[in-house]
Amino acid sequence: AYDAGYSNWVENQLLAASNQIRKPKIAKGTRDFMPYQMAIRQKAFNIITDVFKRHGAVTIDTPVFELKETLTGKYGEDSKLIYDLADQGGEILSLRYDLTVPFARFCATYGIGTIKRYHISRVYRRDNPATNRGRFREFYQCDFDIAGHYGLMLPDSEVLKILTEILDELEIGRYEVKLNHRKLLDGILEVAGVPATKFRTICSSIDKLDKEPWSVVKTEMVEEKGISADVADRIGKYVCLKDTPMKLLTLLTTSEEYKSLNENSSAKTALDEFKVLFQYLSALGAVDKIMFDLSLARGLDYYTGVIYEAVFTESNLTGSIAGGGRYDNLVGMFNPSGRQVPAVGVSIGIERIFTIMEDKFKQTDVRTTETQVLVASAGSNMAEERMRLCAELWGKKVKAEMLYSVNPKMQEQIEYAIEQKIPFMVTIGENEVRDGVVQLKEVASKKQDTIARSVLAEEIFKRLQTLE
Amino acid sequence: AYDAGYSNWVENQLLAASNQIRKPKIAKGTRDFMPYQMAIRQKAFNIITDVFKRHGAVTIDTPVFELKETLTGKYGEDSKLIYDLADQGGEILSLRYDLTVPFARFCATYGIGTIKRYHISRVYRRDNPATNRGRFREFYQCDFDIAGHYGLMLPDSEVLKILTEILDELEIGRYEVKLNHRKLLDGILEVAGVPATKFRTICSSIDKLDKEPWSVVKTEMVEEKGISADVADRIGKYVCLKDTPMKLLTLLTTSEEYKSLNENSSAKTALDEFKVLFQYLSALGAVDKIMFDLSLARGLDYYTGVIYEAVFTESNLTGSIAGGGRYDNLVGMFNPSGRQVPAVGVSIGIERIFTIMEDKFKQTDVRTTETQVLVASAGSNMAEERMRLCAELWGKKVKAEMLYSVNPKMQEQIEYAIEQKIPFMVTIGENEVRDGVVQLKEVASKKQDTIARSVLAEEIFKRLQTLE
């Protein structure tokens, strides 16, 4: 009886607790955005979108969820991070993991053979969130891709140019774009004597070289992945190479030491492509921002050519801020005819960039509204008069606000204008209404003039221009 | 044996079919957006956002999914339309059903007592889609809300003003904003003699008056909802009333016939609020666009005061394009202290508006890029020269493209510029490169001039201004 009583008591306590209102929470790894954060975020999006548009891209949108089968088999091991919707009867759906696979599905669905598009939207990963380092479960990606059968390396070079333009214009500090080629990695592994079945797993060891020294990676290759120390050393001879593009390409193509690489057809294709790419990057003025880095492997399955990744080099934020490459076989995976549409693109992970920008801009410095004028009143019962004036201004596209009090105090109205950084304030009282005028004050300088109401909007626009 | 053989054969056929690549599909009730649709959509969003900003609103964002408990108990019967995420270990999550409940949760989470915000984002409903009539399972809402303890009807009147400004500026044809008050409906039902327990279900019958005649609705009330024919007739006397605001308010408050309504405290509150609201709407120049309609009930549980809904009146698209009202108790449902934050807002359902705009703009008339100049070349092996010129233009923020062929034909380049509606084309050949000039052609007029390369960007910007 005692036990039953106790367990009843526990149950009642739990019930009471669950009926109590708690501070509402949001899903792990997600976040809300405050107005000042949205203002900073909008700055970043505008810069990125401007660059995309400057290069002639259209934009598209796709649903936030796809049929699960669309995503299956595209992400290798990371597939376990895909969010599934509950089966509520009907289709089996998942939240999109990136924007690249939906883009490929889009091209196949509508039989699109050539497109240059950008897409800025949210993607979802059930990853271990590290929100303080800018890693979330819901985050924006800003993607730019060029699909179509085009001249060798012409789209590839423009995508890299776009990446450097964006990172330069965001002004978030020094960065480095690492460049490699899937076929060059394949060639290196072949030449080193790695069996083809182990390419993928050895690549994932190589990918750790940005965090671990060669000795650690070598041990993993030998002890966990089961290749001989000799083979590992032959790999090591290559993947520790990193230099400016032309210098490293010259070394690889002319030095006797790397002769066998040039005799491998896969590697030879990559080196020939790089020769063209580096010429183009020079013409585009972007080659100086790029490092040829043989340790870059990138995780995703679908890359088939050039690959790249951008990292910060002057902040304590580690990890990639952008990545991309060529994927010539992905659209074909969705095409009933099997028709391939070669494509190359870049994906910019805005969350880390946003974290840096948030540190840069102080919250108090950011305006969260664009209000140009506060419509104020002196004296009582002026609410309708303020409304009439607001409506006149809104009709002329002036951004105007008034306080939501029937009889606001003058001091209160002045304080609101100052606090909200509203540049102008117009005040009306009974006399002003009678005379068809207003008192127009520049809030910062406190300079005030009597202006005819009929020309108020024009006067505000004129003065706003001189303020800027 | 025969049966087993046949069923094996069927199974193998099914397996073969499922391994074949099919035309990829997207989730039911969702859609992709083509570039020309995105361009039209962007026009609509810009108009709406401009109005929101003109009224001094900040913007926020919230995650696309919430803890399921956040959404529970807020939508009445429609809760069955909520999309749940699969339970993959961790939290129980659902896709947001609207932007209002997440907004209330947001205010409570951060203890926000006053805010005027807009939020444009997608919401999700597992409804029966009618995509040809603009009803989808994933769709955008454009919400504007004012939360805070403010002067009576001051925020309410501005929200209605905003709604009319947006619908006017979208230029999508005639519309009507129906207006009613939850407390007036309560008063009517009380006066008519409906027991309080039946208020909600009788309201949902009333809500059908936009599609059904009174006789049908009355039958439902009597036969399904179990009220007497007398009570139904007393309700009918009110809910068939619809007129311009001042006229109907005068009728209700002065006619002997409706005296009992004025003696009901709930109805009296509503009528007094309307008196103030209509004065303000007059001052704002918005009262002419509004119909006082006693049949408007609106489904959602959380409204407590003024309610409204906008409908098209000149198109075959039926159903609401916007709706909203006052909800004074919703934030308090999330506040641990129980502190109430009164709020009023409007939600614009952009999908139906978008369907109308798509009909209005012909696909071929819409530019999907903003490219200002096509960089073309005459003669062979000019790819790098075109790149150099593009890079110069991009560096000066000119929107420029070149074809992705090493040696494009002149005709091909001209056709691309015409087809893409690019206003200018610059052509370089060996002579131009040597002399530091380009041939600048206005594509439409075919007028061509030789321009010094050093001033090309400035010249393009100058000419673009005269083109506009």
JSON list of C-alpha atoms in Angstrom, two decimals, chain A residues 121-304:
[
{"chain": "A", "resi": 121, "resn": "SER", "atom": "CA", "xyz": [17.46, 28.42, -48.44]},
{"chain": "A", "resi": 122, "resn": "ARG", "atom": "CA", "xyz": [17.53, 26.27, -45.34]},
{"chain": "A", "resi": 123, "resn": "VAL", "atom": "CA", "xyz": [18.76, 22.70, -45.06]},
{"chain": "A", "resi": 124, "resn": "TYR", "atom": "CA", "xyz": [18.54, 20.20, -42.19]},
{"chain": "A", "resi": 125, "resn": "ARG", "atom": "CA", "xyz": [21.00, 17.83, -40.56]},
{"chain": "A", "resi": 126, "resn": "ARG", "atom": "CA", "xyz": [20.54, 15.78, -37.39]},
{"chain": "A", "resi": 127, "resn": "ASP", "atom": "CA", "xyz": [24.16, 16.44, -36.52]},
{"chain": "A", "resi": 128, "resn": "ASN", "atom": "CA", "xyz": [25.61, 17.04, -33.09]},
{"chain": "A", "resi": 129, "resn": "PRO", "atom": "CA", "xyz": [25.05, 20.77, -32.85]},
{"chain": "A", "resi": 130, "resn": "ALA", "atom": "CA", "xyz": [27.86, 23.12, -31.74]},
{"chain": "A", "resi": 131, "resn": "THR", "atom": "CA", "xyz": [25.88, 26.32, -31.83]},
{"chain": "A", "resi": 132, "resn": "ASN", "atom": "CA", "xyz": [28.66, 28.43, -30.32]},
{"chain": "A", "resi": 133, "resn": "ARG", "atom": "CA", "xyz": [30.86, 27.48, -33.26]},
{"chain": "A", "resi": 134, "resn": "GLY", "atom": "CA", "xyz": [28.15, 28.14, -35.82]},
{"chain": "A", "resi": 135, "resn": "ARG", "atom": "CA", "xyz": [27.05, 24.54, -36.35]},
{"chain": "A", "resi": 136, "resn": "PHE", "atom": "CA", "xyz": [23.28, 24.10, -36.32]},
{"chain": "A", "resi": 137, "resn": "ARG", "atom": "CA", "xyz": [20.69, 21.50, -37.26]},
{"chain": "A", "resi": 138, "resn": "GLU", "atom": "CA", "xyz": [18.80, 24.04, -39.33]},
{"chain": "A", "resi": 139, "resn": "PHE", "atom": "CA", "xyz": [20.95, 26.37, -41.37]},
{"chain": "A", "resi": 140, "resn": "TYR", "atom": "CA", "xyz": [21.06, 28.37, -44.56]},
{"chain": "A", "resi": 141, "resn": "GLN", "atom": "CA", "xyz": [23.09, 27.45, -47.57]},
{"chain": "A", "resi": 142, "resn": "CYS", "atom": "CA", "xyz": [23.76, 29.84, -50.44]},
{"chain": "A", "resi": 143, "resn": "ASP", "atom": "CA", "xyz": [24.32, 27.77, -53.54]},
{"chain": "A", "resi": 144, "resn": "PHE", "atom": "CA", "xyz": [25.43, 28.75, -57.03]},
{"chain": "A", "resi": 145, "resn": "ASP", "atom": "CA", "xyz": [25.65, 26.11, -59.76]},
{"chain": "A", "resi": 146, "resn": "ILE", "atom": "CA", "xyz": [26.21, 26.00, -63.50]},
{"chain": "A", "resi": 147, "resn": "ALA", "atom": "CA", "xyz": [24.80, 22.96, -65.30]},
{"chain": "A", "resi": 148, "resn": "GLY", "atom": "CA", "xyz": [25.36, 22.21, -68.97]},
{"chain": "A", "resi": 149, "resn": "HIS", "atom": "CA", "xyz": [27.78, 20.91, -71.56]},
{"chain": "A", "resi": 150, "resn": "TYR", "atom": "CA", "xyz": [30.22, 23.78, -71.74]},
{"chain": "A", "resi": 151, "resn": "GLY", "atom": "CA", "xyz": [33.81, 24.60, -72.67]},
{"chain": "A", "resi": 152, "resn": "LEU", "atom": "CA", "xyz": [36.37, 22.89, -70.44]},
{"chain": "A", "resi": 153, "resn": "MET", "atom": "CA", "xyz": [36.90, 24.75, -67.13]},
{"chain": "A", "resi": 154, "resn": "LEU", "atom": "CA", "xyz": [34.92, 27.82, -68.23]},
{"chain": "A", "resi": 155, "resn": "PRO", "atom": "CA", "xyz": [32.13, 27.38, -65.66]},
{"chain": "A", "resi": 156, "resn": "ASP", "atom": "CA", "xyz": [34.55, 25.95, -63.05]},
{"chain": "A", "resi": 157, "resn": "SER", "atom": "CA", "xyz": [36.72, 29.07, -63.17]},
{"chain": "A", "resi": 158, "resn": "GLU", "atom": "CA", "xyz": [33.72, 31.39, -62.86]},
{"chain": "A", "resi": 159, "resn": "VAL", "atom": "CA", "xyz": [32.37, 29.51, -59.84]},
{"chain": "A", "resi": 160, "resn": "LEU", "atom": "CA", "xyz": [35.76, 29.90, -58.11]},
{"chain": "A", "resi": 161, "resn": "LYS", "atom": "CA", "xyz": [35.82, 33.59, -59.07]},
{"chain": "A", "resi": 162, "resn": "ILE", "atom": "CA", "xyz": [32.36, 34.02, -57.54]},
{"chain": "A", "resi": 163, "resn": "LEU", "atom": "CA", "xyz": [33.49, 32.34, -54.32]},
{"chain": "A", "resi": 164, "resn": "THR", "atom": "CA", "xyz": [36.43, 34.76, -53.95]},
{"chain": "A", "resi": 165, "resn": "GLU", "atom": "CA", "xyz": [34.29, 37.78, -54.82]},
{"chain": "A", "resi": 166, "resn": "ILE", "atom": "CA", "xyz": [31.80, 36.86, -52.11]},
{"chain": "A", "resi": 167, "resn": "LEU", "atom": "CA", "xyz": [34.41, 36.20, -49.44]},
{"chain": "A", "resi": 168, "resn": "ASP", "atom": "CA", "xyz": [36.17, 39.47, -50.32]},
{"chain": "A", "resi": 169, "resn": "GLU", "atom": "CA", "xyz": [33.00, 41.54, -50.28]},
{"chain": "A", "resi": 170, "resn": "LEU", "atom": "CA", "xyz": [31.78, 40.09, -46.98]},
{"chain": "A", "resi": 171, "resn": "GLU", "atom": "CA", "xyz": [34.94, 41.55, -45.37]},
{"chain": "A", "resi": 172, "resn": "ILE", "atom": "CA", "xyz": [35.15, 38.85, -42.75]},
{"chain": "A", "resi": 173, "resn": "GLY", "atom": "CA", "xyz": [38.93, 38.55, -42.73]},
{"chain": "A", "resi": 174, "resn": "ARG", "atom": "CA", "xyz": [41.56, 36.40, -44.37]},
{"chain": "A", "resi": 175, "resn": "TYR", "atom": "CA", "xyz": [40.58, 33.15, -45.98]},
{"chain": "A", "resi": 176, "resn": "GLU", "atom": "CA", "xyz": [42.06, 30.47, -48.15]},
{"chain": "A", "resi": 177, "resn": "VAL", "atom": "CA", "xyz": [40.46, 28.47, -50.94]},
{"chain": "A", "resi": 178, "resn": "LYS", "atom": "CA", "xyz": [41.91, 24.96, -51.12]},
{"chain": "A", "resi": 179, "resn": "LEU", "atom": "CA", "xyz": [41.70, 23.29, -54.49]},
{"chain": "A", "resi": 180, "resn": "ASN", "atom": "CA", "xyz": [42.10, 19.69, -55.59]},
{"chain": "A", "resi": 181, "resn": "HIS", "atom": "CA", "xyz": [40.65, 17.26, -58.12]},
{"chain": "A", "resi": 182, "resn": "ARG", "atom": "CA", "xyz": [38.91, 13.94, -57.53]},
{"chain": "A", "resi": 183, "resn": "LYS", "atom": "CA", "xyz": [40.66, 12.39, -60.53]},
{"chain": "A", "resi": 184, "resn": "LEU", "atom": "CA", "xyz": [44.05, 13.53, -59.24]},
{"chain": "A", "resi": 185, "resn": "LEU", "atom": "CA", "xyz": [43.33, 11.84, -55.89]},
{"chain": "A", "resi": 186, "resn": "ASP", "atom": "CA", "xyz": [42.27, 8.70, -57.74]},
{"chain": "A", "resi": 187, "resn": "GLY", "atom": "CA", "xyz": [45.49, 8.82, -59.75]},
{"chain": "A", "resi": 188, "resn": "ILE", "atom": "CA", "xyz": [47.63, 9.27, -56.64]},
{"chain": "A", "resi": 189, "resn": "LEU", "atom": "CA", "xyz": [45.98, 6.28, -54.96]},
{"chain": "A", "resi": 190, "resn": "GLU", "atom": "CA", "xyz": [46.40, 4.15, -58.08]},
{"chain": "A", "resi": 191, "resn": "VAL", "atom": "CA", "xyz": [50.05, 5.11, -58.44]},
{"chain": "A", "resi": 192, "resn": "ALA", "atom": "CA", "xyz": [50.64, 4.49, -54.74]},
{"chain": "A", "resi": 193, "resn": "GLY", "atom": "CA", "xyz": [49.18, 1.01, -55.13]},
{"chain": "A", "resi": 194, "resn": "VAL", "atom": "CA", "xyz": [45.93, 1.30, -53.17]},
{"chain": "A", "resi": 195, "resn": "PRO", "atom": "CA", "xyz": [43.33, -1.24, -54.35]},
{"chain": "A", "resi": 196, "resn": "ALA", "atom": "CA", "xyz": [40.31, 0.46, -55.95]},
{"chain": "A", "resi": 197, "resn": "THR", "atom": "CA", "xyz": [37.96, -0.92, -53.28]},
{"chain": "A", "resi": 198, "resn": "LYS", "atom": "CA", "xyz": [39.84, 1.09, -50.64]},
{"chain": "A", "resi": 199, "resn": "PHE", "atom": "CA", "xyz": [39.84, 4.45, -52.48]},
{"chain": "A", "resi": 200, "resn": "ARG", "atom": "CA", "xyz": [36.86, 5.83, -50.57]},
{"chain": "A", "resi": 201, "resn": "THR", "atom": "CA", "xyz": [38.03, 4.86, -47.09]},
{"chain": "A", "resi": 202, "resn": "ILE", "atom": "CA", "xyz": [41.60, 6.04, -47.72]},
{"chain": "A", "resi": 203, "resn": "CYS", "atom": "CA", "xyz": [40.21, 9.35, -49.00]},
{"chain": "A", "resi": 204, "resn": "SER", "atom": "CA", "xyz": [38.36, 9.82, -45.74]},
{"chain": "A", "resi": 205, "resn": "SER", "atom": "CA", "xyz": [41.65, 9.34, -43.89]},
{"chain": "A", "resi": 206, "resn": "ILE", "atom": "CA", "xyz": [43.31, 11.91, -46.16]},
{"chain": "A", "resi": 207, "resn": "ASP", "atom": "CA", "xyz": [40.48, 14.33, -45.42]},
{"chain": "A", "resi": 208, "resn": "LYS", "atom": "CA", "xyz": [41.62, 14.41, -41.79]},
{"chain": "A", "resi": 209, "resn": "LEU", "atom": "CA", "xyz": [44.94, 16.07, -42.68]},
{"chain": "A", "resi": 210, "resn": "ASP", "atom": "CA", "xyz": [43.44, 19.51, -41.98]},
{"chain": "A", "resi": 211, "resn": "LYS", "atom": "CA", "xyz": [43.17, 18.52, -38.30]},
{"chain": "A", "resi": 212, "resn": "GLU", "atom": "CA", "xyz": [45.77, 15.77, -37.77]},
{"chain": "A", "resi": 213, "resn": "PRO", "atom": "CA", "xyz": [49.47, 15.52, -38.67]},
{"chain": "A", "resi": 214, "resn": "TRP", "atom": "CA", "xyz": [50.60, 13.04, -41.32]},
{"chain": "A", "resi": 215, "resn": "SER", "atom": "CA", "xyz": [51.97, 10.58, -38.77]},
{"chain": "A", "resi": 216, "resn": "VAL", "atom": "CA", "xyz": [48.52, 10.12, -37.18]},
{"chain": "A", "resi": 217, "resn": "VAL", "atom": "CA", "xyz": [46.81, 9.76, -40.54]},
{"chain": "A", "resi": 218, "resn": "LYS", "atom": "CA", "xyz": [49.46, 7.28, -41.70]},
{"chain": "A", "resi": 219, "resn": "THR", "atom": "CA", "xyz": [48.93, 5.15, -38.60]},
{"chain": "A", "resi": 220, "resn": "GLU", "atom": "CA", "xyz": [45.18, 5.09, -39.28]},
{"chain": "A", "resi": 221, "resn": "MET", "atom": "CA", "xyz": [45.79, 4.02, -42.90]},
{"chain": "A", "resi": 222, "resn": "VAL", "atom": "CA", "xyz": [48.11, 1.22, -41.91]},
{"chain": "A", "resi": 223, "resn": "GLU", "atom": "CA", "xyz": [46.49, -0.02, -38.72]},
{"chain": "A", "resi": 224, "resn": "GLU", "atom": "CA", "xyz": [42.80, 0.57, -39.38]},
{"chain": "A", "resi": 225, "resn": "LYS", "atom": "CA", "xyz": [42.50, 0.59, -43.14]},
{"chain": "A", "resi": 226, "resn": "GLY", "atom": "CA", "xyz": [44.98, -2.20, -43.74]},
{"chain": "A", "resi": 227, "resn": "ILE", "atom": "CA", "xyz": [47.37, -0.82, -46.34]},
{"chain": "A", "resi": 228, "resn": "SER", "atom": "CA", "xyz": [51.12, -1.34, -46.09]},
{"chain": "A", "resi": 229, "resn": "ALA", "atom": "CA", "xyz": [53.46, 1.30, -44.66]},
{"chain": "A", "resi": 230, "resn": "ASP", "atom": "CA", "xyz": [55.15, 1.52, -48.09]},
{"chain": "A", "resi": 231, "resn": "VAL", "atom": "CA", "xyz": [51.88, 2.33, -49.84]},
{"chain": "A", "resi": 232, "resn": "ALA", "atom": "CA", "xyz": [51.02, 4.86, -47.12]},
{"chain": "A", "resi": 233, "resn": "ASP", "atom": "CA", "xyz": [54.41, 6.54, -47.56]},
{"chain": "A", "resi": 234, "resn": "ARG", "atom": "CA", "xyz": [53.87, 6.79, -51.31]},
{"chain": "A", "resi": 235, "resn": "ILE", "atom": "CA", "xyz": [50.50, 8.48, -50.60]},
{"chain": "A", "resi": 236, "resn": "GLY", "atom": "CA", "xyz": [52.17, 10.74, -48.04]},
{"chain": "A", "resi": 237, "resn": "LYS", "atom": "CA", "xyz": [54.69, 11.93, -50.61]},
{"chain": "A", "resi": 238, "resn": "TYR", "atom": "CA", "xyz": [51.75, 13.49, -52.50]},
{"chain": "A", "resi": 239, "resn": "VAL", "atom": "CA", "xyz": [49.10, 14.51, -50.03]},
{"chain": "A", "resi": 240, "resn": "CYS", "atom": "CA", "xyz": [51.41, 16.66, -47.94]},
{"chain": "A", "resi": 241, "resn": "LEU", "atom": "CA", "xyz": [52.02, 18.84, -50.99]},
{"chain": "A", "resi": 242, "resn": "LYS", "atom": "CA", "xyz": [50.44, 22.27, -50.89]},
{"chain": "A", "resi": 243, "resn": "ASP", "atom": "CA", "xyz": [51.48, 25.39, -52.76]},
{"chain": "A", "resi": 244, "resn": "THR", "atom": "CA", "xyz": [50.30, 28.16, -55.05]},
{"chain": "A", "resi": 245, "resn": "PRO", "atom": "CA", "xyz": [48.58, 26.69, -58.11]},
{"chain": "A", "resi": 246, "resn": "MET", "atom": "CA", "xyz": [51.18, 27.33, -60.82]},
{"chain": "A", "resi": 247, "resn": "LYS", "atom": "CA", "xyz": [54.13, 26.41, -58.64]},
{"chain": "A", "resi": 248, "resn": "LEU", "atom": "CA", "xyz": [52.71, 23.07, -57.53]},
{"chain": "A", "resi": 249, "resn": "LEU", "atom": "CA", "xyz": [51.39, 22.24, -60.99]},
{"chain": "A", "resi": 250, "resn": "THR", "atom": "CA", "xyz": [54.83, 22.92, -62.48]},
{"chain": "A", "resi": 251, "resn": "LEU", "atom": "CA", "xyz": [56.46, 20.74, -59.84]},
{"chain": "A", "resi": 252, "resn": "LEU", "atom": "CA", "xyz": [54.03, 17.87, -60.44]},
{"chain": "A", "resi": 253, "resn": "THR", "atom": "CA", "xyz": [54.29, 18.00, -64.22]},
{"chain": "A", "resi": 254, "resn": "THR", "atom": "CA", "xyz": [58.03, 18.56, -64.62]},
{"chain": "A", "resi": 255, "resn": "SER", "atom": "CA", "xyz": [59.80, 16.96, -61.67]},
{"chain": "A", "resi": 256, "resn": "GLU", "atom": "CA", "xyz": [61.27, 13.52, -62.31]},
{"chain": "A", "resi": 257, "resn": "GLU", "atom": "CA", "xyz": [60.00, 12.52, -58.86]},
{"chain": "A", "resi": 258, "resn": "TYR", "atom": "CA", "xyz": [56.35, 12.67, -59.94]},
{"chain": "A", "resi": 259, "resn": "LYS", "atom": "CA", "xyz": [56.83, 11.17, -63.39]},
{"chain": "A", "resi": 260, "resn": "SER", "atom": "CA", "xyz": [54.64, 8.14, -62.64]},
{"chain": "A", "resi": 261, "resn": "LEU", "atom": "CA", "xyz": [51.71, 10.43, -61.80]},
{"chain": "A", "resi": 262, "resn": "ASN", "atom": "CA", "xyz": [51.86, 11.94, -65.29]},
{"chain": "A", "resi": 263, "resn": "GLU", "atom": "CA", "xyz": [51.70, 8.46, -66.75]},
{"chain": "A", "resi": 264, "resn": "ASN", "atom": "CA", "xyz": [48.45, 7.70, -64.92]},
{"chain": "A", "resi": 265, "resn": "SER", "atom": "CA", "xyz": [45.52, 8.57, -67.18]},
{"chain": "A", "resi": 266, "resn": "SER", "atom": "CA", "xyz": [43.22, 9.74, -64.39]},
{"chain": "A", "resi": 267, "resn": "ALA", "atom": "CA", "xyz": [45.88, 12.02, -62.89]},
{"chain": "A", "resi": 268, "resn": "LYS", "atom": "CA", "xyz": [46.91, 13.24, -66.33]},
{"chain": "A", "resi": 269, "resn": "THR", "atom": "CA", "xyz": [43.31, 14.34, -67.07]},
{"chain": "A", "resi": 270, "resn": "ALA", "atom": "CA", "xyz": [43.23, 16.29, -63.80]},
{"chain": "A", "resi": 271, "resn": "LEU", "atom": "CA", "xyz": [46.62, 17.94, -64.41]},
{"chain": "A", "resi": 272, "resn": "ASP", "atom": "CA", "xyz": [45.60, 18.95, -67.94]},
{"chain": "A", "resi": 273, "resn": "GLU", "atom": "CA", "xyz": [42.36, 20.43, -66.62]},
{"chain": "A", "resi": 274, "resn": "PHE", "atom": "CA", "xyz": [44.27, 22.34, -63.94]},
{"chain": "A", "resi": 275, "resn": "LYS", "atom": "CA", "xyz": [46.57, 23.85, -66.57]},
{"chain": "A", "resi": 276, "resn": "VAL", "atom": "CA", "xyz": [43.53, 25.36, -68.31]},
{"chain": "A", "resi": 277, "resn": "LEU", "atom": "CA", "xyz": [41.82, 26.27, -65.04]},
{"chain": "A", "resi": 278, "resn": "PHE", "atom": "CA", "xyz": [44.84, 28.16, -63.69]},
{"chain": "A", "resi": 279, "resn": "GLN", "atom": "CA", "xyz": [45.17, 30.17, -66.89]},
{"chain": "A", "resi": 280, "resn": "TYR", "atom": "CA", "xyz": [41.53, 31.16, -66.60]},
{"chain": "A", "resi": 281, "resn": "LEU", "atom": "CA", "xyz": [41.84, 31.95, -62.90]},
{"chain": "A", "resi": 282, "resn": "SER", "atom": "CA", "xyz": [44.76, 34.24, -63.78]},
{"chain": "A", "resi": 283, "resn": "ALA", "atom": "CA", "xyz": [42.68, 36.04, -66.39]},
{"chain": "A", "resi": 284, "resn": "LEU", "atom": "CA", "xyz": [39.91, 36.41, -63.81]},
{"chain": "A", "resi": 285, "resn": "GLY", "atom": "CA", "xyz": [42.33, 37.78, -61.20]},
{"chain": "A", "resi": 286, "resn": "ALA", "atom": "CA", "xyz": [41.47, 35.02, -58.75]},
{"chain": "A", "resi": 287, "resn": "VAL", "atom": "CA", "xyz": [44.45, 32.68, -58.86]},
{"chain": "A", "resi": 288, "resn": "ASP", "atom": "CA", "xyz": [46.24, 34.46, -55.99]},
{"chain": "A", "resi": 289, "resn": "LYS", "atom": "CA", "xyz": [43.48, 33.55, -53.58]},
{"chain": "A", "resi": 290, "resn": "ILE", "atom": "CA", "xyz": [43.75, 29.84, -54.19]},
{"chain": "A", "resi": 291, "resn": "MET", "atom": "CA", "xyz": [45.99, 27.11, -52.77]},
{"chain": "A", "resi": 292, "resn": "PHE", "atom": "CA", "xyz": [46.52, 23.86, -54.63]},
{"chain": "A", "resi": 293, "resn": "ASP", "atom": "CA", "xyz": [46.26, 21.37, -51.77]},
{"chain": "A", "resi": 294, "resn": "LEU", "atom": "CA", "xyz": [46.59, 17.63, -52.42]},
{"chain": "A", "resi": 295, "resn": "SER", "atom": "CA", "xyz": [45.17, 16.76, -49.01]},
{"chain": "A", "resi": 296, "resn": "LEU", "atom": "CA", "xyz": [41.71, 18.11, -49.83]},
{"chain": "A", "resi": 297, "resn": "ALA", "atom": "CA", "xyz": [39.36, 15.17, -50.40]},
{"chain": "A", "resi": 298, "resn": "ARG", "atom": "CA", "xyz": [35.81, 16.32, -49.39]},
{"chain": "A", "resi": 299, "resn": "GLY", "atom": "CA", "xyz": [33.30, 13.85, -48.06]},
{"chain": "A", "resi": 300, "resn": "LEU", "atom": "CA", "xyz": [30.38, 13.80, -50.47]},
{"chain": "A", "resi": 301, "resn": "ASP", "atom": "CA", "xyz": [30.08, 10.96, -52.94]},
{"chain": "A", "resi": 302, "resn": "TYR", "atom": "CA", "xyz": [28.89, 12.88, -55.93]},
{"chain": "A", "resi": 303, "resn": "TYR", "atom": "CA", "xyz": [31.97, 14.92, -56.93]},
{"chain": "A", "resi": 304, "resn": "THR", "atom": "CA", "xyz": [33.73, 13.84, -60.12]}
]
